[in-house]
Structures are given as structure tokens and as C-alpha cells.
Short mmCIF file of C-alpha atoms in Angstrom, two decimals:
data_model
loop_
_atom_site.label_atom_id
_atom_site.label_comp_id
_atom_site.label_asym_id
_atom_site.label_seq_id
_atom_site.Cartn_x
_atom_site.Cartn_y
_atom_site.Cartn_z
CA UNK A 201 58.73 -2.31 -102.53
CA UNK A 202 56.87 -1.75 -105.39
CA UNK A 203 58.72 0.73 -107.79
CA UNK A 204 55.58 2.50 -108.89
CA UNK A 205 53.99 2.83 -105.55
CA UNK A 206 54.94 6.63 -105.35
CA UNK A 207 53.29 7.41 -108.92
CA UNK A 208 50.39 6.02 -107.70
CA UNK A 209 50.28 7.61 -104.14
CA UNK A 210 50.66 10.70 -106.23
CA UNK A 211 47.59 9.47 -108.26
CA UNK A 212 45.26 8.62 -105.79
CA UNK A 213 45.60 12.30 -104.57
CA UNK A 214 45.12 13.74 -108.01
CA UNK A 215 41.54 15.50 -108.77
CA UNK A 216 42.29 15.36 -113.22
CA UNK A 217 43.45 10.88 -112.69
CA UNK A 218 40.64 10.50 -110.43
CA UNK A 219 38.16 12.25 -112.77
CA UNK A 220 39.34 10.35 -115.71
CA UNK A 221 39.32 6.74 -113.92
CA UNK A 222 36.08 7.08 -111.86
CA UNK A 223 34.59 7.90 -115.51
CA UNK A 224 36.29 5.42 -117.32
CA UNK A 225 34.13 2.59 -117.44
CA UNK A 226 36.88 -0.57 -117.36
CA UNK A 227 38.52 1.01 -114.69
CA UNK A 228 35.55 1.32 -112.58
CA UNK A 229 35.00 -2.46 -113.32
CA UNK A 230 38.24 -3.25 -112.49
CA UNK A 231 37.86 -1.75 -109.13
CA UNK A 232 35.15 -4.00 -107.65
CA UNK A 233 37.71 -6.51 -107.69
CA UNK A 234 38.77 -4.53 -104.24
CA UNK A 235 35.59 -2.23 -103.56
CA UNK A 236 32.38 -4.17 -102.61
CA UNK A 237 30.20 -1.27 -104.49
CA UNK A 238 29.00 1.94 -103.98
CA UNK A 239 25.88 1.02 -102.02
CA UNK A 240 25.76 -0.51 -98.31
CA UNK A 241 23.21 -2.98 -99.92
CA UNK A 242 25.74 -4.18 -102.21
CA UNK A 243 28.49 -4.22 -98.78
CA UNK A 244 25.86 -6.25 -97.01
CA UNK A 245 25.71 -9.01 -99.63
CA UNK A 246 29.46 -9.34 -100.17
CA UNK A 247 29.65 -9.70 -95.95
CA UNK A 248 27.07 -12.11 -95.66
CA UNK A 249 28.51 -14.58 -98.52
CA UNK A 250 31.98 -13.89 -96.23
CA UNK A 251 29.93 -14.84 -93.14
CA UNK A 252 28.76 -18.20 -94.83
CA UNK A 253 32.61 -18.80 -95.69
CA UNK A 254 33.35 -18.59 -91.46
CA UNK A 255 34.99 -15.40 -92.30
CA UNK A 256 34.23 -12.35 -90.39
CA UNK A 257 34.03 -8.97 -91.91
CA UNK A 258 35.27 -4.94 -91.01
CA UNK A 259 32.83 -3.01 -92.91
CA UNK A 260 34.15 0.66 -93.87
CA UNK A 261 32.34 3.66 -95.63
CA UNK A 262 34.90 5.13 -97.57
CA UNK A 263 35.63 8.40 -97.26
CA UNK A 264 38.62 10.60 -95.94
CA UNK A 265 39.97 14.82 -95.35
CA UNK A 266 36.42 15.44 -95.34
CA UNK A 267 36.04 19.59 -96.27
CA UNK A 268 34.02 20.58 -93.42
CA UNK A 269 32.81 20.19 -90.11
CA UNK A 270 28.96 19.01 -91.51
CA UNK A 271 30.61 16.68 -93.89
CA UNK A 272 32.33 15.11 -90.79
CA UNK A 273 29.14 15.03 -88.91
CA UNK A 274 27.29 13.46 -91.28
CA UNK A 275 30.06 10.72 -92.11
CA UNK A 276 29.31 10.06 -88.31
CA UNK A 277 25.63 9.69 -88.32
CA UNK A 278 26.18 7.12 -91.54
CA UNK A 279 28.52 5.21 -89.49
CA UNK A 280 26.34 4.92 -86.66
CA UNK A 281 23.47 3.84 -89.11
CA UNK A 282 25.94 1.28 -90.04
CA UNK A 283 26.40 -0.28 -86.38
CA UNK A 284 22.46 -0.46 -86.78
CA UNK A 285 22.12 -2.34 -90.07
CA UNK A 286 25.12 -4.97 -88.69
CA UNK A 287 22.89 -5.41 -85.67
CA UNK A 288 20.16 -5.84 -87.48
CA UNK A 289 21.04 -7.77 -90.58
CA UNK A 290 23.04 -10.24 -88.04
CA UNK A 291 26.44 -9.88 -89.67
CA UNK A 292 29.51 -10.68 -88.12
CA UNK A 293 31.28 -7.77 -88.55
CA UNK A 294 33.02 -4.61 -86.96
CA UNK A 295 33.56 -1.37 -88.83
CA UNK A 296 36.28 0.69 -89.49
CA UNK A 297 36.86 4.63 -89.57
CA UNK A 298 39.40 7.10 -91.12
CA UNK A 299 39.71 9.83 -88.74
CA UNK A 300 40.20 12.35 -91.74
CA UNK A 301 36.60 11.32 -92.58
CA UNK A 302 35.79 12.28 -88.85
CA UNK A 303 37.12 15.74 -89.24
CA UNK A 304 40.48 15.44 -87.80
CA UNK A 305 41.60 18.37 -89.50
CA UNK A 306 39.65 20.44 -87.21
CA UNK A 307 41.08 19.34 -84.28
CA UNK A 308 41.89 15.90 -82.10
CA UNK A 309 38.74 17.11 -79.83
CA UNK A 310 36.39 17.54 -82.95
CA UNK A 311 37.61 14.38 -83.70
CA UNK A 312 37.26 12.74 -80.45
CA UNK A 313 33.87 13.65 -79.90
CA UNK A 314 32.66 12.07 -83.30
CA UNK A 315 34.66 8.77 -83.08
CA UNK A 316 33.13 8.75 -78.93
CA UNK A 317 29.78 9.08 -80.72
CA UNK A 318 30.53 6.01 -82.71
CA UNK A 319 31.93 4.06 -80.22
CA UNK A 320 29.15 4.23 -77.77
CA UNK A 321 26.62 3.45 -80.54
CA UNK A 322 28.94 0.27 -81.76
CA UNK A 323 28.94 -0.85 -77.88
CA UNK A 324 25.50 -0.66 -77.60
CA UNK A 325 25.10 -3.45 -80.18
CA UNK A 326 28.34 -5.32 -78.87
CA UNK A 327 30.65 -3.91 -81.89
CA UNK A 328 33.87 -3.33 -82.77
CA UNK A 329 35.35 0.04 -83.84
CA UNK A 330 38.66 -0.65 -86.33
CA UNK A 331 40.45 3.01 -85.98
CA UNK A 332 42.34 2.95 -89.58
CA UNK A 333 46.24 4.76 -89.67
CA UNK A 334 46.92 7.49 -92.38
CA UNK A 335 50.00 8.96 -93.28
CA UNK A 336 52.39 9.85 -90.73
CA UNK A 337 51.14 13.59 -90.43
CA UNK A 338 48.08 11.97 -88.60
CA UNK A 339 50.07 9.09 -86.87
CA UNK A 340 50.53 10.84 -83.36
CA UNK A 341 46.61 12.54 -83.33
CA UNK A 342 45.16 9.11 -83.97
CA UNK A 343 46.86 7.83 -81.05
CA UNK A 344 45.95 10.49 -78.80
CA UNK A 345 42.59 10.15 -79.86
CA UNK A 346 43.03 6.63 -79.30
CA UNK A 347 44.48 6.60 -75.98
CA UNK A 348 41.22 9.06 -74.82
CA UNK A 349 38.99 6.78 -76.22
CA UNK A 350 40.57 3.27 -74.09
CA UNK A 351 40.05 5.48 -70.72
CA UNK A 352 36.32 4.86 -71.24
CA UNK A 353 35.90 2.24 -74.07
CA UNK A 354 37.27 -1.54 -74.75
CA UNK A 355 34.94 -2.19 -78.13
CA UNK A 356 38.17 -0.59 -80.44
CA UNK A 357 41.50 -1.49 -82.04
CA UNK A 358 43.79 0.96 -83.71
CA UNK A 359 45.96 -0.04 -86.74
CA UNK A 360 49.53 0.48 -86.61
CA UNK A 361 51.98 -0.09 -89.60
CA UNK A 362 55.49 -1.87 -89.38
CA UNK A 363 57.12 0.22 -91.70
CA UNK A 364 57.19 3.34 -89.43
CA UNK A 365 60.29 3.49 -86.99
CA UNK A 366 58.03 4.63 -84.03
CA UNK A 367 55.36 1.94 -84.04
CA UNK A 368 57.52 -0.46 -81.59
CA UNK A 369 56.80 2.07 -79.13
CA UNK A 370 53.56 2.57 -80.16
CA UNK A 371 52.79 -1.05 -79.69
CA UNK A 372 54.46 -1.37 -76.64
CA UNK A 373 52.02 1.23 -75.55
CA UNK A 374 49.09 -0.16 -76.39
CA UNK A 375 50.03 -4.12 -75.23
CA UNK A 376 50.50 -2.50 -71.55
CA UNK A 377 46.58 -0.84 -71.71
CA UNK A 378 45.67 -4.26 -72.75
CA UNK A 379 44.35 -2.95 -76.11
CA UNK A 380 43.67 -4.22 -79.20
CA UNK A 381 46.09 -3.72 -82.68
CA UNK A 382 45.73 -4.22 -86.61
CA UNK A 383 49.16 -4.57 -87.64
CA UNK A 384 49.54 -4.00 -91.20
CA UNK A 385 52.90 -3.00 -93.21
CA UNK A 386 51.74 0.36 -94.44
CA UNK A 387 50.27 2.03 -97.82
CA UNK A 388 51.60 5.26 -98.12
CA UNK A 389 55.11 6.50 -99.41
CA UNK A 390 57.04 7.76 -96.58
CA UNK A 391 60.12 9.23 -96.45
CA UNK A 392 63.33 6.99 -95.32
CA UNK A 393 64.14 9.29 -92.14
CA UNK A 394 60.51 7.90 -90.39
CA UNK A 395 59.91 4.98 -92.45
CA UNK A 396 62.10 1.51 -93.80
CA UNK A 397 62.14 2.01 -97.41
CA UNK A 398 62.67 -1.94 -98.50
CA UNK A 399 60.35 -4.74 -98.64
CA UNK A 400 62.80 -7.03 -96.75
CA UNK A 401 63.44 -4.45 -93.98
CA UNK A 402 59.50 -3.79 -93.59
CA UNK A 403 59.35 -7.31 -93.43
CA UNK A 404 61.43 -7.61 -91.11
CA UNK A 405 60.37 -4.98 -88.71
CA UNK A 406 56.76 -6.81 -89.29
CA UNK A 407 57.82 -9.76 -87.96
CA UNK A 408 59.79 -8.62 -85.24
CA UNK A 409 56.33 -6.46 -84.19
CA UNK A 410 54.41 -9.67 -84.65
CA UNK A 411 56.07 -11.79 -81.58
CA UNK A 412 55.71 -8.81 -79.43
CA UNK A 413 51.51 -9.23 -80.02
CA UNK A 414 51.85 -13.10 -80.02
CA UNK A 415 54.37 -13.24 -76.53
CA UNK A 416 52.80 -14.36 -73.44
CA UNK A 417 53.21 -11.07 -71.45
CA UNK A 418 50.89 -9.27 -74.44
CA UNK A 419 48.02 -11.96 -74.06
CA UNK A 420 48.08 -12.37 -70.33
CA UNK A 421 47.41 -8.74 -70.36
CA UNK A 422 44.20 -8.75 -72.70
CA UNK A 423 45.94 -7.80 -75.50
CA UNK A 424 44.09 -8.55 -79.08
CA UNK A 425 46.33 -9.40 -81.93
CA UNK A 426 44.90 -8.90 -85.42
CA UNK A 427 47.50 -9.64 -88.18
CA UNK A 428 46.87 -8.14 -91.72
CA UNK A 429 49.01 -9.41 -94.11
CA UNK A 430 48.68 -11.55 -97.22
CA UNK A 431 52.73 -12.24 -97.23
CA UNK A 432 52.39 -15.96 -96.84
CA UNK A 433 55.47 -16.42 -95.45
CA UNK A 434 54.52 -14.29 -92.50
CA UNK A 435 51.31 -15.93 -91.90
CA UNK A 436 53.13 -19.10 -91.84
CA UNK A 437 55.78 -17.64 -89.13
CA UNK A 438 52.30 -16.63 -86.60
CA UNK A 439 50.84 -20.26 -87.48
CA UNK A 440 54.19 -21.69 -86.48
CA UNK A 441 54.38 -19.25 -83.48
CA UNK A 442 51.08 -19.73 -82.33
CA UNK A 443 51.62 -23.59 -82.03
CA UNK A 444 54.80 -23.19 -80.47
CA UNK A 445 53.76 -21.38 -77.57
CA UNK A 446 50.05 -23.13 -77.51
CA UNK A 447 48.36 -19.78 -78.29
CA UNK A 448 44.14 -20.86 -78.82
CA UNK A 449 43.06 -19.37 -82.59
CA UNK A 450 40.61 -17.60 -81.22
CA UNK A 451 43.63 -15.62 -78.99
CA UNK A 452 43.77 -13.68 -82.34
CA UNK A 453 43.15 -13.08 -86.18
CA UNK A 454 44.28 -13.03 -89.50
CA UNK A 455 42.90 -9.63 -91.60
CA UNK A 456 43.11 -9.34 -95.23
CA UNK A 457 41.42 -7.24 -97.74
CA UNK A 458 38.48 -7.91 -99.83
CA UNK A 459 39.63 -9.26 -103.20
CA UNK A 460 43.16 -10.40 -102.41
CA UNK A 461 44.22 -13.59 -101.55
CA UNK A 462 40.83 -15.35 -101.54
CA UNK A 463 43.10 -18.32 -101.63
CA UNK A 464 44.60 -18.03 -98.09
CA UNK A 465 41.52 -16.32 -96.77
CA UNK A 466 39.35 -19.70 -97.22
CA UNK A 467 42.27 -22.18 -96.63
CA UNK A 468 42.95 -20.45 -92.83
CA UNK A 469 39.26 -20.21 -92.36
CA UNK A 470 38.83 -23.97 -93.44
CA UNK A 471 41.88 -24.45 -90.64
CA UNK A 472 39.66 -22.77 -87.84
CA UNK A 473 41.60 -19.59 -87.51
CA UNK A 474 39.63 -16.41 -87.32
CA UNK A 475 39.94 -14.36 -90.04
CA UNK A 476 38.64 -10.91 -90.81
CA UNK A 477 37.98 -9.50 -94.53
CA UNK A 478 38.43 -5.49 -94.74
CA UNK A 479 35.07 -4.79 -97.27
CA UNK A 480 35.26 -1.27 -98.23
CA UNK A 481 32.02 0.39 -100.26
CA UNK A 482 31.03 3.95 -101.25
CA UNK A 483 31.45 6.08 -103.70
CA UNK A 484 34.61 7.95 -102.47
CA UNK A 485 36.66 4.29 -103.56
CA UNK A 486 39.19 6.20 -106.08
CA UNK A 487 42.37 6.82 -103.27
CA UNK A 488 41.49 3.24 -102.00
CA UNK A 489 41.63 1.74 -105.31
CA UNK A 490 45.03 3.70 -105.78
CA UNK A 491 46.78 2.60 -102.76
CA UNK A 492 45.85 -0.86 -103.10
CA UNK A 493 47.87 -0.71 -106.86
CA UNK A 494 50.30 1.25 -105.21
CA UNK A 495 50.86 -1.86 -102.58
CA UNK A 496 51.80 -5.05 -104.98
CA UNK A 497 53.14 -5.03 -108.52
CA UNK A 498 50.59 -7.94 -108.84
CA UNK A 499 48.06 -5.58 -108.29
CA UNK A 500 49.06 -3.31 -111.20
CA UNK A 501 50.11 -6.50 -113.16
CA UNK A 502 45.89 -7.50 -112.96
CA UNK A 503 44.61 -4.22 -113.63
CA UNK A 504 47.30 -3.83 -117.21
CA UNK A 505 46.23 -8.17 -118.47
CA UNK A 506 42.60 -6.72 -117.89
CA UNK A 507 42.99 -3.86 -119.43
CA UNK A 508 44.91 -5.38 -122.84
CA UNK A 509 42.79 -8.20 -122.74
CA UNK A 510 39.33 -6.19 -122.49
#
């Protein structure tokens, strides 16, 4: 795990660092290696050169503990003008939601009723709804919410992240209801009495997590497996499992995030695998551009050689 990740955790929820990077004009530049801009026009071009690639897209507003009810309102309305400009630029792309954006602060059924509102636009248009995870204090609410939402809705997937203890019975959950999961190893700093502190113990617990959404029971049932990593070696494991047990690659998909790993994005794309690019835009990108140098010492490795050499 990356020994800096809980400086910058601390960081992205710091008003004085994000005041001096949003106005610090290398670091802003910086960040659109990972942010596709602040506009939705600029989103739509980066999806639609993705789209050309064969790679699909989850488009998300960013945005998060919104400070009031309106605010979460609002954030609702813009996501539901977002279904509309997928639909009608053609894109091939879901979107994805914080709930903290939707107001989840005031309540699961505050939040339930703006995430319904999105979900019944999205299925209008044949859409996808990508239910991000937060930190663990929000863990149990999103899945309630979640849970509500499958009773009545199939057009969403909930992510769930393989560094938490619980999320084997989370998933197990969620493969009975024939759902639909983004597994991803997790970007905040948890504490070692809910989480697995060490890269090769999160890695482990991902791939362990990973068979369970590849094994034949899971798919029979309707189960969608989406697997966000960029750890080649675990993408090579699903390839491998996949043609072991003659799973089709369009039985499930490959996420990464926009800017990292370009490489693998194209070459499993070029191999006929779906795969799904997470394009973030807005102006609210400062915790997103955080966590993602919080993730990788690569990351932070990029940012310091662009820094010394600009």
C-alpha cells in the first residue's frame, strides 16, 4: 500500500490544500491527466474518442457530502440531464453517482428517492446507473439503498471494494438477487479492524472475490461482473479464468479509470473484451484527484517528474 496514501486522504479533505492546488495552475494541469474537464462538453469528447477505441464509458459529475437538501436536488436534475445528453449524443456509456452527492446525509429515504429519480430516467433511455462506494461510514446505507432500488429496478450495479472484511457477504448478497457489481480494491484509508491493511492481502481478498463473480452459480443467476483493476496480474488471472471455464467476454467487463493504464485499456479492447473507462468531469475534481495519488506511488511519482521538470 502506498505509504503516503493517508497524507493524501487527509489532503483531499482539506479546504487550505484544496484552495492552494485548485489555484495552482500546474497542478490543475496535471489533473486532466485523470479528470476529463470541468465541462460535460469537454466529458462528451473524451467518451466519444473512447467509443471509437471499442471502449465503453461511465460518465460521473463529480461531486460528493453535498451541504444541503437543494444542492442534492439539483445534483439530481444534472444527472438526469446527463442520461439525456448520452441518449442523445449516442454514447455508449452509463453513469455513475456518489450517494453523498445525493444527500445521503439526510437520510437513506432522501437518498432513495433521488437515486429512484435517476434510475427511472436512465431506464427510460436503456441506461445504466454505476452506484459508487465511499468510506465505510456509508458502506451499509448504500446497500440498503441499493437493495430498495433492485426490488423495482435491474438498469444498476453497486461497487464494492475488496479491501473491506464484510464485502464477501456483501457480494454473496448481491450474486443471489442476480445483480450487478464493480469490484474495485478501495481508495480510502481504513482502519485495520474493518479493512486489510497490505497490498498483498487486498490482493488477495480481490482475487478470492473475483472467482465468486466469475463461478458458474453467479452467471447462471444473471449476475454482472465488472472488474476494476489495473493490477495486471489480476486481469491476467480473470482472462485465464474466463477461458478456463468458457465464460463469453461479453459475460462481463474490465473497468479502469480515465488516464491510467491506457496501455491495457486498448490492448483488452483490441482482444474483444468489454471494457469500461470511469471519465469523471466537473469542477468539484480536487478529492478525486487526491485519492487517485493517494492509490499508486506511480501516481505521485508522475505528478513530482512533472512538477521538477515543468
Amino acid at each position: 500500500m502506498n505509504p503516503l496514501r493517508p497524507v493524501f486522504i487527509a489532503l483531499s479533505q482539506s479546504a487550505r490544500a484544496r484552495r492552494l492546488v485548485i489555484h495552482y495552475g500546474p497542478m490543475r494541469r496535471l489533473a486532466r491527466r485523470f479528470i476529463a474537464g470541468e465541462t460535460l462538453d469537454e466529458a462528451v469528447a473524451v467518451v466519444k474518442d473512447l467509443n471509437r477505441s471499442g471502449i465503453l464509458a461511465t460518465l460521473d459529475h463529480l461531486g460528493e457530502n453535498v451541504a444541503g437538501e437543494q444542492d442534492a436536488r439539483r445534483a439530481t436534475e444534472e444527472y438526469q440531464q446527463l442520461v439525456q445528453r448520452i441518449a442523445q449524443e449516442s454514447l455508449q456509456s452509463s453513469i455513475s453517482v456518489k450517494p453523498t452527492h445525493l444527500g445521503l446525509a439526510f437520510g437513506e429515504d432522501f437518498c432513495y428517492d433521488q437515486l429512484r429519480a435517476i434510475v427511472r430516467t436512465a431506464q427510460q433511455f436503456g441506461l445504466t446507473v454505476e452506484v459508487d462506494m465511499e468510506g465505510s461510514a456509508y458502506t451499509q446505507a448504500t446497500l440498503n439503498i441499493v437493495h430498495r432500488l433492485l426490488e423495482h429496478h435491474r438498469n444498476l450495479r453497486v461497487a464494492l471494494q475488496a479491501y473491506l472484511y464484510r464485502t464477501e457477504e456483501d457480494l454473496k448478497q448481491l450474486i443471489m438477487r442476480g445483480g450487478s457489481v464493480r469490484l474495485c480494491k478501495g481508495a480510502y484509508d481504513e482502519p485495520s479492524t474493518i479493512a486489510w491493511r497490505s497490498k498483498k492481502q487486498v490482493d488477495a481478498s480481490y482475487a478470492r472475490l473475483m472467482l465468486m463473480m466469475l463461478s458458474e452459480q453467479a452467471l447462471q443467476n444473471g449476475f454482472y461482473p465488472a472488474l476494476a483493476t489495473h493490477d495486471h496480474q489480476l486481469i491476467l488471472q480473470a482472462e485465464r479464468e474466463a477461458l478456463r471455464r468458457n465464460i463469453a467476454k461479453e459475460q462481463f467487463e474490465f473497468q479502469m479509470l480515465y488516464g491510467v493504464r491506457r496501455d491495457w485499456q486498448r490492448r483488452l479492447a483490441m482482444d474483444g473484451y468489454r471494457v469500461r473507462v470511469y471519465v469523471p468531469y466537473g469542477t468539484q475534481w480536487y478529492p478525486y484527484f487526491m485519492r487517485r495519488l493517494a492509490e499508486r506511488p506511480a501516481n505521485v511519482l508522475f505528478i513530482t517528474r512533472a512538477l521538477i521538470g515543468g
